[in-house]
CSV table of C-alpha atoms in Angstrom, one decimal:
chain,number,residue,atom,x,y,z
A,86,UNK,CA,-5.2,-17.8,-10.5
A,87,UNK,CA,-5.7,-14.5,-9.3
A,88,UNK,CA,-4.8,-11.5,-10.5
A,89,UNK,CA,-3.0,-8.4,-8.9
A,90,UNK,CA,-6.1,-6.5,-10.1
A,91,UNK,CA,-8.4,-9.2,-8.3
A,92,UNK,CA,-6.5,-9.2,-5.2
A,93,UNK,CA,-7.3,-5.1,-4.7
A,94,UNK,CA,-10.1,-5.1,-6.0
A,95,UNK,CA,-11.0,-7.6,-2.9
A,96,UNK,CA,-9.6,-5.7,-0.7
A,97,UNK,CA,-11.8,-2.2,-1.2
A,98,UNK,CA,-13.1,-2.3,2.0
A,99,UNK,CA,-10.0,-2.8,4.1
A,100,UNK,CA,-8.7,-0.1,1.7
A,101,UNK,CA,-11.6,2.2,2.9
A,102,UNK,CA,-11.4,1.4,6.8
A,103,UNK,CA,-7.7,1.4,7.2
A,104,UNK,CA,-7.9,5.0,5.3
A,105,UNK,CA,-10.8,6.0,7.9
A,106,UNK,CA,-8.5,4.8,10.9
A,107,UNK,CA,-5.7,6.9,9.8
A,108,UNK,CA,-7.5,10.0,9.2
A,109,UNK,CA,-9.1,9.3,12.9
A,110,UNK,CA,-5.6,9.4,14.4
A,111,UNK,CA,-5.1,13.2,14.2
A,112,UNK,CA,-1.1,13.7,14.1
A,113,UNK,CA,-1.2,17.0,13.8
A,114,UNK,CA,1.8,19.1,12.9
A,115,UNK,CA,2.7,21.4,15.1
A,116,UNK,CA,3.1,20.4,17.3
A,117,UNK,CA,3.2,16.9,16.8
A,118,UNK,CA,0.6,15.1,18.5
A,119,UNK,CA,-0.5,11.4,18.4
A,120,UNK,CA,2.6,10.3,16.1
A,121,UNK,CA,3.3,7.2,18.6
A,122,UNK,CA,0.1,6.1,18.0
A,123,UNK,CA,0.0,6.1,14.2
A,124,UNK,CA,3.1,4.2,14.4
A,125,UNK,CA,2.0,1.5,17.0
A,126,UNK,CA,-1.6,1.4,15.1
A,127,UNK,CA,0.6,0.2,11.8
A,128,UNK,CA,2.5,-2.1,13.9
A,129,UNK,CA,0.1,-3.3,15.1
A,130,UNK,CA,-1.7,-4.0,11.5
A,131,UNK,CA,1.7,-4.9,9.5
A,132,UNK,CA,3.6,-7.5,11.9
A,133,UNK,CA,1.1,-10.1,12.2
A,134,UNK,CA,1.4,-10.6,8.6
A,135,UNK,CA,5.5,-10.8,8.2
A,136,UNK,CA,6.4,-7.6,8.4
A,137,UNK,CA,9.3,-6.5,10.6
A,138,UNK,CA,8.6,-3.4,11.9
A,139,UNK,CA,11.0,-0.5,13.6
A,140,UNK,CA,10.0,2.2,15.6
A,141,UNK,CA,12.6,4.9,15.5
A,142,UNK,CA,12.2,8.3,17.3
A,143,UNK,CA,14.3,11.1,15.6
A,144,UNK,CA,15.8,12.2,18.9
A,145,UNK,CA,17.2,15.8,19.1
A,146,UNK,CA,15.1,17.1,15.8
A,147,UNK,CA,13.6,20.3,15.7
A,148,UNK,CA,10.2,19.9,17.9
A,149,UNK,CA,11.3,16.5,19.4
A,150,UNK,CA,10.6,16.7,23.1
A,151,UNK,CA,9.2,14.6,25.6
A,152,UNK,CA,5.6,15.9,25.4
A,153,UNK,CA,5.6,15.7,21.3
A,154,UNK,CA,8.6,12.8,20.5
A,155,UNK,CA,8.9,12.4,16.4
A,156,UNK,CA,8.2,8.8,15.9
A,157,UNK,CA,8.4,7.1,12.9
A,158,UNK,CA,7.8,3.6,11.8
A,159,UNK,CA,9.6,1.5,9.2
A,160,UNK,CA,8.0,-2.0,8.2
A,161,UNK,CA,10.4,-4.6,5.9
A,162,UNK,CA,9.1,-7.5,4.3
A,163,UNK,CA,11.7,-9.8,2.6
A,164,UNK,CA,10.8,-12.3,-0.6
A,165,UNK,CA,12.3,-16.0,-1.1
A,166,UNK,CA,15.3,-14.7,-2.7
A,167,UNK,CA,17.8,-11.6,-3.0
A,168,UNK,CA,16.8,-9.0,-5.4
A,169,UNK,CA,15.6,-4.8,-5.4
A,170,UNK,CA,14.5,-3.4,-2.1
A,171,UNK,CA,11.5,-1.4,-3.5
A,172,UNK,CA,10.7,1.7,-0.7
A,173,UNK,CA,6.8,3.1,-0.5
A,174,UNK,CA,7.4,6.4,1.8
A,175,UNK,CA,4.5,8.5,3.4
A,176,UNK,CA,4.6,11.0,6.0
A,177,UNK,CA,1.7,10.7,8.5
A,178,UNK,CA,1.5,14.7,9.7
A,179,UNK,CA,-1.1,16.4,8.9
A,180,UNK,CA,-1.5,20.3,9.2
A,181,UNK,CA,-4.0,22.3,10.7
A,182,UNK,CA,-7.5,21.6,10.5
A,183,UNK,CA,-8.6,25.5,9.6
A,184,UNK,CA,-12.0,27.3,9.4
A,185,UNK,CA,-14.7,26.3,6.9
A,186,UNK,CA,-15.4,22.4,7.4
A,187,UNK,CA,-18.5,21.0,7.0
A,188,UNK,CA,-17.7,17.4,7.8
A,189,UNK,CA,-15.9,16.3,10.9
A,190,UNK,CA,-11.9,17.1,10.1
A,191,UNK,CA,-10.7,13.5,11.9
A,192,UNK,CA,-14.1,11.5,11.0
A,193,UNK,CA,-13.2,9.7,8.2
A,194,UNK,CA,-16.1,10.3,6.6
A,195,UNK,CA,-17.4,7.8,3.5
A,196,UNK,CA,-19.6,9.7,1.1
A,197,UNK,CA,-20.6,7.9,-2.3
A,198,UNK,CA,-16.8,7.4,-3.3
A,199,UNK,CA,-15.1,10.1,-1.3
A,200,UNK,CA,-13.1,10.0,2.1
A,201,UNK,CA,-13.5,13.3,4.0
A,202,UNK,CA,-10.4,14.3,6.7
A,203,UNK,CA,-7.8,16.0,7.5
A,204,UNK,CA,-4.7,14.3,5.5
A,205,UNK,CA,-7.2,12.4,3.2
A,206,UNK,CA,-5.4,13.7,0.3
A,207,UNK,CA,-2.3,14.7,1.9
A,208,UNK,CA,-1.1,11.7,2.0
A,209,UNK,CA,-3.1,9.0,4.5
A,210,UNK,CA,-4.8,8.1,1.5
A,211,UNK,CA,-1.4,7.2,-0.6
A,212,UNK,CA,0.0,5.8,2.6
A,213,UNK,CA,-3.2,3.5,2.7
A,214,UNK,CA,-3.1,2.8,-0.9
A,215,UNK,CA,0.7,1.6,-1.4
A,216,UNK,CA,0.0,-0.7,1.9
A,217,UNK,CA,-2.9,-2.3,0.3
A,218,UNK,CA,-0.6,-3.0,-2.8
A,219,UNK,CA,1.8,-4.1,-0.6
A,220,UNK,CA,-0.3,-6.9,1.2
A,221,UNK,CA,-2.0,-7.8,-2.7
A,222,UNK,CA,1.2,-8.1,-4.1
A,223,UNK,CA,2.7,-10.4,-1.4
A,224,UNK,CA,-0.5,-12.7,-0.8
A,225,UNK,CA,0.0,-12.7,-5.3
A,226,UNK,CA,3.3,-13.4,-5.2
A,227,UNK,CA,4.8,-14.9,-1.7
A,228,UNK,CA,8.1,-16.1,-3.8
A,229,UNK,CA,8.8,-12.5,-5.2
A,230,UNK,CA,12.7,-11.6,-5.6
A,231,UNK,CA,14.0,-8.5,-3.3
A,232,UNK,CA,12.5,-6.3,-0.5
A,233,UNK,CA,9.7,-3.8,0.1
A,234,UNK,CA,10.1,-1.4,2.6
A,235,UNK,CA,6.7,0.9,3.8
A,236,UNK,CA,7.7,4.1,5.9
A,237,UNK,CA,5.5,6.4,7.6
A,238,UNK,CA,7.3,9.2,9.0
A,239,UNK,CA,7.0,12.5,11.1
A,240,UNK,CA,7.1,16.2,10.1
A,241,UNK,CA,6.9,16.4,6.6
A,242,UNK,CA,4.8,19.2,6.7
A,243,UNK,CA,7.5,21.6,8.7
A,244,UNK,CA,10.5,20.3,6.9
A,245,UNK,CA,10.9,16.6,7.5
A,246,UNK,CA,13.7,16.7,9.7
A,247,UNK,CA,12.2,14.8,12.5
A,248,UNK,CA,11.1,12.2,9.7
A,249,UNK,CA,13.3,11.0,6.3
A,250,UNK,CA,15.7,13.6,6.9
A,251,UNK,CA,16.6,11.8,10.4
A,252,UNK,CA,16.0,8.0,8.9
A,253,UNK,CA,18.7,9.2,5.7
A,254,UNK,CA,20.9,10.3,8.2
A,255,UNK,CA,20.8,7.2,9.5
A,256,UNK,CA,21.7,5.4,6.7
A,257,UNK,CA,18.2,3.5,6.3
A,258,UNK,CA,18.3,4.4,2.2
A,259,UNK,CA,22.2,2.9,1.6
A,260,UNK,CA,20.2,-0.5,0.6
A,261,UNK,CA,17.5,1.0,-1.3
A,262,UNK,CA,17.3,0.8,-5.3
A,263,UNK,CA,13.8,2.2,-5.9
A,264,UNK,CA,11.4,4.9,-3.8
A,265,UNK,CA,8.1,6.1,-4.5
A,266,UNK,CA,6.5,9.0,-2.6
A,267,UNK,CA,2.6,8.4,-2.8
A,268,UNK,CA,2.0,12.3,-2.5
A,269,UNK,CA,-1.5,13.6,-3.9
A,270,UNK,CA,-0.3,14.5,-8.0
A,271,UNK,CA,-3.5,12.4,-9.5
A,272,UNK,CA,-2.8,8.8,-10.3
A,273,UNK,CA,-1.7,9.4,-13.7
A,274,UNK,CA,1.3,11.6,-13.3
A,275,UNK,CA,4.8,11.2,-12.0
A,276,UNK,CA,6.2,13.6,-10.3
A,277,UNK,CA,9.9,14.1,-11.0
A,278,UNK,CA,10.8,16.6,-8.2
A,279,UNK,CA,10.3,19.5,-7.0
A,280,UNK,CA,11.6,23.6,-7.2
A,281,UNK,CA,14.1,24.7,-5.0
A,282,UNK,CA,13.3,26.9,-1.7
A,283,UNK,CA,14.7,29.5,0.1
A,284,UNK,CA,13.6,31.1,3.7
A,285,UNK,CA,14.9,34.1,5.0
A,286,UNK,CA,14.2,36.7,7.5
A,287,UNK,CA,14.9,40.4,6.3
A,288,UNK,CA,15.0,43.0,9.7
A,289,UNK,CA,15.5,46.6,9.4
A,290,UNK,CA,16.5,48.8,11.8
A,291,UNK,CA,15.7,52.1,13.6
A,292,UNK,CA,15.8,54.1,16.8
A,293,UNK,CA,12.7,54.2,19.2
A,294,UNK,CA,11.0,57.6,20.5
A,295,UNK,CA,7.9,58.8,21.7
A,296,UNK,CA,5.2,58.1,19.1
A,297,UNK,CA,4.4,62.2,19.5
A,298,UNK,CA,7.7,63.0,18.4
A,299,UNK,CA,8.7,60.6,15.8
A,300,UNK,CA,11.4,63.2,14.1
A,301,UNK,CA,13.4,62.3,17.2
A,302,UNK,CA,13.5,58.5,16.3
A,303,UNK,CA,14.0,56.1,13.1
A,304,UNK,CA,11.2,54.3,12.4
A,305,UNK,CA,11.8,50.7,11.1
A,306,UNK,CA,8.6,50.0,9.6
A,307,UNK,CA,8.8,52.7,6.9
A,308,UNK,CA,12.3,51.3,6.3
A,309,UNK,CA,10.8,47.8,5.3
A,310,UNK,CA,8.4,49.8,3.4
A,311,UNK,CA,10.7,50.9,1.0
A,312,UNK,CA,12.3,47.2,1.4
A,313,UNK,CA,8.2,46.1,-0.2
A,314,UNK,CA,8.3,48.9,-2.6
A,315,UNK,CA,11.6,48.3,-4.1
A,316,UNK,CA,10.6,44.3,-4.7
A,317,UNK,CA,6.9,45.9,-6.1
A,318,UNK,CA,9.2,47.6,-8.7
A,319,UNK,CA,12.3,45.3,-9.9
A,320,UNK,CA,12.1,41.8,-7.8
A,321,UNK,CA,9.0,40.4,-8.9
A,322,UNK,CA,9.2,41.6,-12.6
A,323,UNK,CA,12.6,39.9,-12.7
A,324,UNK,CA,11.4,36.8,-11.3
A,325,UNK,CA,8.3,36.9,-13.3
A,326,UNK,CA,10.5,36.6,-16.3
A,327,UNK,CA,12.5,33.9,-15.5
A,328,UNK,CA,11.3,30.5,-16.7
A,329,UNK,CA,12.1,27.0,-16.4
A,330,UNK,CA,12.4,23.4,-18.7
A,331,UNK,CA,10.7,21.8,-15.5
A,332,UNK,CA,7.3,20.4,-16.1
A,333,UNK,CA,6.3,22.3,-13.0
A,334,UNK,CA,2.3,22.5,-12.3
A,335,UNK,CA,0.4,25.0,-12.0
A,336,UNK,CA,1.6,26.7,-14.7
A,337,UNK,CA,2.8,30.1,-12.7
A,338,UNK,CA,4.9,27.9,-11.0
A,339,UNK,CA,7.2,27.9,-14.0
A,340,UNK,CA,8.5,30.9,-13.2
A,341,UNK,CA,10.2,32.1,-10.1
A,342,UNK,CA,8.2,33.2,-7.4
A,343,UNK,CA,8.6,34.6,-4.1
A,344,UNK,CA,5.8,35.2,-1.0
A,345,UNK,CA,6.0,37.6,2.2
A,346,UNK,CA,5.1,34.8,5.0
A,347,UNK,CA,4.8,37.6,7.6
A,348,UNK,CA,5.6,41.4,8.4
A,349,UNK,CA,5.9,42.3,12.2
A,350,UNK,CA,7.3,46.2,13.6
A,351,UNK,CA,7.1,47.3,16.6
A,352,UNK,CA,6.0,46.8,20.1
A,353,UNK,CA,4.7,42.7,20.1
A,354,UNK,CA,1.4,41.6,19.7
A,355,UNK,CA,-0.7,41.2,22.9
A,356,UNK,CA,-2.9,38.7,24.1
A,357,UNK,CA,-6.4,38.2,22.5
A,358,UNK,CA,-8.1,39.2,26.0
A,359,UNK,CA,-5.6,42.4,26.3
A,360,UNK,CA,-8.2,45.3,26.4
A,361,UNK,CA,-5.5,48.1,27.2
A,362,UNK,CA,-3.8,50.3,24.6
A,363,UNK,CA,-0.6,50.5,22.6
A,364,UNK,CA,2.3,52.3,24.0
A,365,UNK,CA,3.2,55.5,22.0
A,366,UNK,CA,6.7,54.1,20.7
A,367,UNK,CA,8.5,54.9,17.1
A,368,UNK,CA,9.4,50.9,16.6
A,369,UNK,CA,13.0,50.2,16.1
A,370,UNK,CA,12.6,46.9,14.0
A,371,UNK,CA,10.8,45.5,11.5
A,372,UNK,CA,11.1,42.2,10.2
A,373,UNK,CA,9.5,40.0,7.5
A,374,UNK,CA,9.9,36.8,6.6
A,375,UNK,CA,10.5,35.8,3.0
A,376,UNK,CA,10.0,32.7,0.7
A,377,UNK,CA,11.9,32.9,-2.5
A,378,UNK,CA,11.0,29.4,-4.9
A,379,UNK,CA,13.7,29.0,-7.4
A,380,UNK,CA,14.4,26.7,-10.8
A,381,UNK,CA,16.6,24.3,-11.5
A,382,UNK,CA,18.5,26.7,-13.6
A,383,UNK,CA,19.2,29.1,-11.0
A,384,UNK,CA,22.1,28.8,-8.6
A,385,UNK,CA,21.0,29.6,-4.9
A,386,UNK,CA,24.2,31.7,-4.3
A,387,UNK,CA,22.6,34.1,-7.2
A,388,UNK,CA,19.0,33.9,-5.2
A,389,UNK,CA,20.7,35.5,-2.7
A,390,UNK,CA,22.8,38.4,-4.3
A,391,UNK,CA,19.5,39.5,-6.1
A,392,UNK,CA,18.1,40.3,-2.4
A,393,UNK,CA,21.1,42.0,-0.7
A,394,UNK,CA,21.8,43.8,-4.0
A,395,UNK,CA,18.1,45.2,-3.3
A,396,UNK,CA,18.4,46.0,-0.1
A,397,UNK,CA,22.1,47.7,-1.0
A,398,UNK,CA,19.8,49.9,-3.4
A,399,UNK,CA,17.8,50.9,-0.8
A,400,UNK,CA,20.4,51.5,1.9
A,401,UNK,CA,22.3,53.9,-0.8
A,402,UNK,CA,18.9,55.7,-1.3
A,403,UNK,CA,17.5,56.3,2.8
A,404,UNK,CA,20.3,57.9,5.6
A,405,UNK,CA,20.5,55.9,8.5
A,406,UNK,CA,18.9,52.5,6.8
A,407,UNK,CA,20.8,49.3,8.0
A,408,UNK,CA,19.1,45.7,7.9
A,409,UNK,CA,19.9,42.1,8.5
A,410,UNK,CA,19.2,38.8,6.6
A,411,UNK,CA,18.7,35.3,8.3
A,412,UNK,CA,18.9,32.5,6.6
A,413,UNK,CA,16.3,30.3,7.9
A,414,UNK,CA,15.7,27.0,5.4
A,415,UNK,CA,16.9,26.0,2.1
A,416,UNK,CA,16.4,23.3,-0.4
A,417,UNK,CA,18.1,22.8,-3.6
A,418,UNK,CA,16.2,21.7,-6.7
A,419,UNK,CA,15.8,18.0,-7.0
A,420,UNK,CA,14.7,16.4,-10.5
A,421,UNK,CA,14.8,12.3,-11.3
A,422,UNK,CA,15.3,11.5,-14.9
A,423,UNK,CA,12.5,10.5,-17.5
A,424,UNK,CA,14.3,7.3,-17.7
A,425,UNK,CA,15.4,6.1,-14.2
A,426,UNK,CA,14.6,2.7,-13.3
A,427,UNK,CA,11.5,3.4,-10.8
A,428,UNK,CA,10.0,6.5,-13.4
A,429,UNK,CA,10.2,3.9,-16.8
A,430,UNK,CA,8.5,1.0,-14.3
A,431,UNK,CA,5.5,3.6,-13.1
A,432,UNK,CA,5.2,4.7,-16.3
A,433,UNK,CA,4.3,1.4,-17.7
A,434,UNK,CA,2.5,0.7,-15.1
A,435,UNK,CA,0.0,3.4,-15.8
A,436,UNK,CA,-0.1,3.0,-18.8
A,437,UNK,CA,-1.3,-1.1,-18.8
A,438,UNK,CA,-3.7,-0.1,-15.6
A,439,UNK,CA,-5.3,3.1,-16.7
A,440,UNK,CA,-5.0,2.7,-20.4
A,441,UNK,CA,-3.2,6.0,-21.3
A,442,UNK,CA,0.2,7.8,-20.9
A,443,UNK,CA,1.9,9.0,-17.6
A,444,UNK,CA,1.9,12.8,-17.3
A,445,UNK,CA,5.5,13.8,-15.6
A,446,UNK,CA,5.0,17.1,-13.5
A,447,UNK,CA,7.4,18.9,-11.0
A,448,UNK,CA,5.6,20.2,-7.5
A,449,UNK,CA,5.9,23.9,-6.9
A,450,UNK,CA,6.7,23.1,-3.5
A,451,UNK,CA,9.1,20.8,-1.5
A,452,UNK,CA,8.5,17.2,-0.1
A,453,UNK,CA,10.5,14.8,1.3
A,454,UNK,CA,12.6,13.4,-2.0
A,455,UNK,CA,14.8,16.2,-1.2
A,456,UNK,CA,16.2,14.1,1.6
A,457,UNK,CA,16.0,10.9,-0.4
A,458,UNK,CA,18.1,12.7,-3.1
A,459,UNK,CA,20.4,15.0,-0.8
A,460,UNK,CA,21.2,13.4,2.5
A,461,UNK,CA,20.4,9.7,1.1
A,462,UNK,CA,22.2,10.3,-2.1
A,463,UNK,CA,19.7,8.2,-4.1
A,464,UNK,CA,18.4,9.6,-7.2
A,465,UNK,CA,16.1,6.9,-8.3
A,466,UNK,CA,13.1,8.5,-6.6
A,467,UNK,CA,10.0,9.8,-7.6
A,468,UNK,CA,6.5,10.8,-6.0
A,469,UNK,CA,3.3,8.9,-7.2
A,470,UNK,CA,0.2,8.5,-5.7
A,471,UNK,CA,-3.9,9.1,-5.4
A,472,UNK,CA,-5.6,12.5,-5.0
A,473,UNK,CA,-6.3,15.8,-6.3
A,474,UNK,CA,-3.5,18.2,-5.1
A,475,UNK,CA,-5.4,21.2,-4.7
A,476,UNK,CA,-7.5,19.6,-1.9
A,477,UNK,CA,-4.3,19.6,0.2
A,478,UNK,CA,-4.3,21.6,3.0
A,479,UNK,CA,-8.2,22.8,2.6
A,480,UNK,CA,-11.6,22.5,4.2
A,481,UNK,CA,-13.2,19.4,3.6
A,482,UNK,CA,-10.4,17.5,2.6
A,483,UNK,CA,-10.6,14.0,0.5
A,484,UNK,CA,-9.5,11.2,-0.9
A,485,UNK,CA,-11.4,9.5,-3.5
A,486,UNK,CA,-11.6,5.5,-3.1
A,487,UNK,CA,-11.8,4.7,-6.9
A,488,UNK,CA,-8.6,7.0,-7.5
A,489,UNK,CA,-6.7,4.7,-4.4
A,490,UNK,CA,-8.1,1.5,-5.6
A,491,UNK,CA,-6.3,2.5,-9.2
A,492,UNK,CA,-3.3,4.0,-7.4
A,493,UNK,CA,-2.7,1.0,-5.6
A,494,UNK,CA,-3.0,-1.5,-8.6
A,495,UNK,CA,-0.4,0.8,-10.1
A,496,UNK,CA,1.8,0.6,-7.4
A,497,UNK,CA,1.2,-3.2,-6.9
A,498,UNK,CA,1.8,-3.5,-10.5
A,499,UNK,CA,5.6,-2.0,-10.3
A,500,UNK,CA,6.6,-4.3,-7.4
A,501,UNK,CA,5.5,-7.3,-9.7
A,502,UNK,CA,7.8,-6.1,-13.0
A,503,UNK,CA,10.4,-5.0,-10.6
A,504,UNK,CA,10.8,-7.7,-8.2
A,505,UNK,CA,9.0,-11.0,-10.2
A,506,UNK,CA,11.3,-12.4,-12.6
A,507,UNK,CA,9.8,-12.2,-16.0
A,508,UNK,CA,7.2,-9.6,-14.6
């Protein structure tokens, strides 16, 4: 009889080429190209062998338009009797290719055991890997209790609103009992969640003038310079000293952190073939754009009283300073519990396949669970899947097959003990 282990390990080289053919479809985010084609290109591959497949374009989403539309693709396979609908979700962006590639970014490159792209590792590889365990588990076990659902969906990289945020709105998690993210955390840890984000833009204000007689103007820029000098000296030693029970990796993650996306004052930036010169103008705004992670422990309403409190300071302290804040994106924390359903299963499964304990980590950053958790009101969600997170988002991007092959037996390996009677 063979084995779930046997029935992947056969299948390493449809494992390989359907990871090439994904990486070769560049859905790059923004602004959102090729996504009908990923779609039809899984359609294509999934409903000759059972699966029902729905297209569904998340009309109306941020950067849905008739020259980028955010398609998504949901394929359902049904067993021989009622039971758990078990959901593998991927996103199929992929960001920017960047500078400093020495392999082709959308080649697909095999080298020795690696796969080189764009979205190797982040996450064509986990989207290859749990349909691979998908197809071994139902060729295995065509009389399995339940359902297994395989999403691939748009726009994870800029927020996922065009993707699972849409699909939850739709209801298409009201019937789900398990979910498993196969993001890039190494294929023997489970990510519980993820930290909590918030996105604001901070513009201060001042008074153009000719740039030879500033004293008759207000310049914004030195404004937001007292804005940065004030967060040098109290904002990020208070959020370096704030620390959190989440197993959040790296380790500097633990804390609270915040970033300055982008600083812009004064006239706007010209055109890269623009030889003239700048007007002579005192700029009368200033804006940056800032990205405050935050813990579990910490209540978003607080994140945001520490940053007008500062800028308070700093308007008591310079005559004639006035700003503005934008909220631009938030996400709250989101953590599953150590012994939810899907996080006990994965955790056993590791441990029988690879032959040692599951690691459970939190991501410094956001992914799409927030949705699942938020918007679908299902809690019983975790991410899991191949790849070295650190490779996301760089040159030379990959995916290593050995690491999906395991991933996938893993993955395989929960459907069985959660949809096979007597595992």
């Amino acid at each position: 009889m063979t084995t779930l282990k046997d029935a992947i390990d056969a299948r390493r080289d449809a494992l390989i080429a359907l990871t090439q053919d994904l990486i070769r479809i560049p859905t790059l985010n923004p602004p959102g190209r090729h996504y009908r084609d990923i779609c039809d290109y899984l359609q294509a591959r999934m409903q000759p062998q059972g699966w029902d497949c729905e297209l569904v374009r998340a009309k109306g989403t941020p950067g849905d338009c008739a020259e980028y539309p955010r398609w998504n693709i949901v394929a359902r396979h049904r067993g021989a009797a009622p039971g758990d609908c078990v959901h593998f979700n991927s996103h199929h962006d992929v960001v920017e290719v960047g500078h400093g590639w020495t392999r082709d970014p959308f080649g697909g490159e095999l080298d020795g055991d690696r796969i080189y792209g764009r979205g190797a590792c982040d996450m064509k590889g986990g989207l290859a890997a749990s349909i691979i365990a998908a197809e071994a588990f139902v060729a295995t076990h065509p009389d399995y209790q339940g359902r297994i659902e395989i999403s691939a969906t748009a726009d994870e990289e800029s927020g996922g609103y065009g993707g699972v945020a849409y699909l939850a709105q739709q209801g298409a998690f009201a019937h789900v009992d398990h979910v498993i993210i196969p993001e890039p955390l190494h294929k023997d840890r489970i990510c519980l969640g993820h930290r909590g984000v918030w996105w604001a833009e901070i513009e201060t204000h001042g008074r153009i003038a000719h740039g030879s007689m500033p004293f008759l103007g207000d310049c914004a820029v030195r404004h937001m310079g007292a804005v940065l000098e004030e967060m040098e000296a109290t904002l990020w030693p208070l959020l370096s000293g704030k620390h959190t029970e989440m197993p959040v990796i790296p380790e500097g993650a633990r804390s609270s952190t915040l970033n300055i996306n982008s600083i812009h004052g004064g006239a706007p930036e010209q055109a890269a073939d623009f030889t003239g010169l700048p007007a002579p103008c005192v700029p009368d705004r200033c804006r940056i754009v800032i990205d405050r992670r935050f813990l579990i422990e910490e209540d978003l309403a607080e994140v945001k009283r520490e940053i007008t409190a500062l800028l308070e300071k700093v308007k008591a302290q310079r005559p004639s300073f006035n700003y503005e804040i934008r909220d631009l994106f938030e996400v709250i924390p989101s953590m599953t519990d150590k012994d939810a359903p899907v996080v006990r299963t994965t955790a056993a499964a590791i441990q029988r396949i690879l032959g040692r304990e599951a690691g459970y980590v939190v991501s410094p950053g956001t992914y799409d669970q927030k949705h699942i958790d938020r918007i679908g009101k299902l809690k019983n969600c975790i991410a899991y899947g191949p790849g070295v997170l650190d490779l996301a988002h760089q040159p030379d991007e990959w995916i290593g097959v050995t690491d999906m092959l395991d991933s996938a037996k893993v993955m395989a390996l929960v459907l069985q003990d959660l949809l096979v009677t007597g595992g």
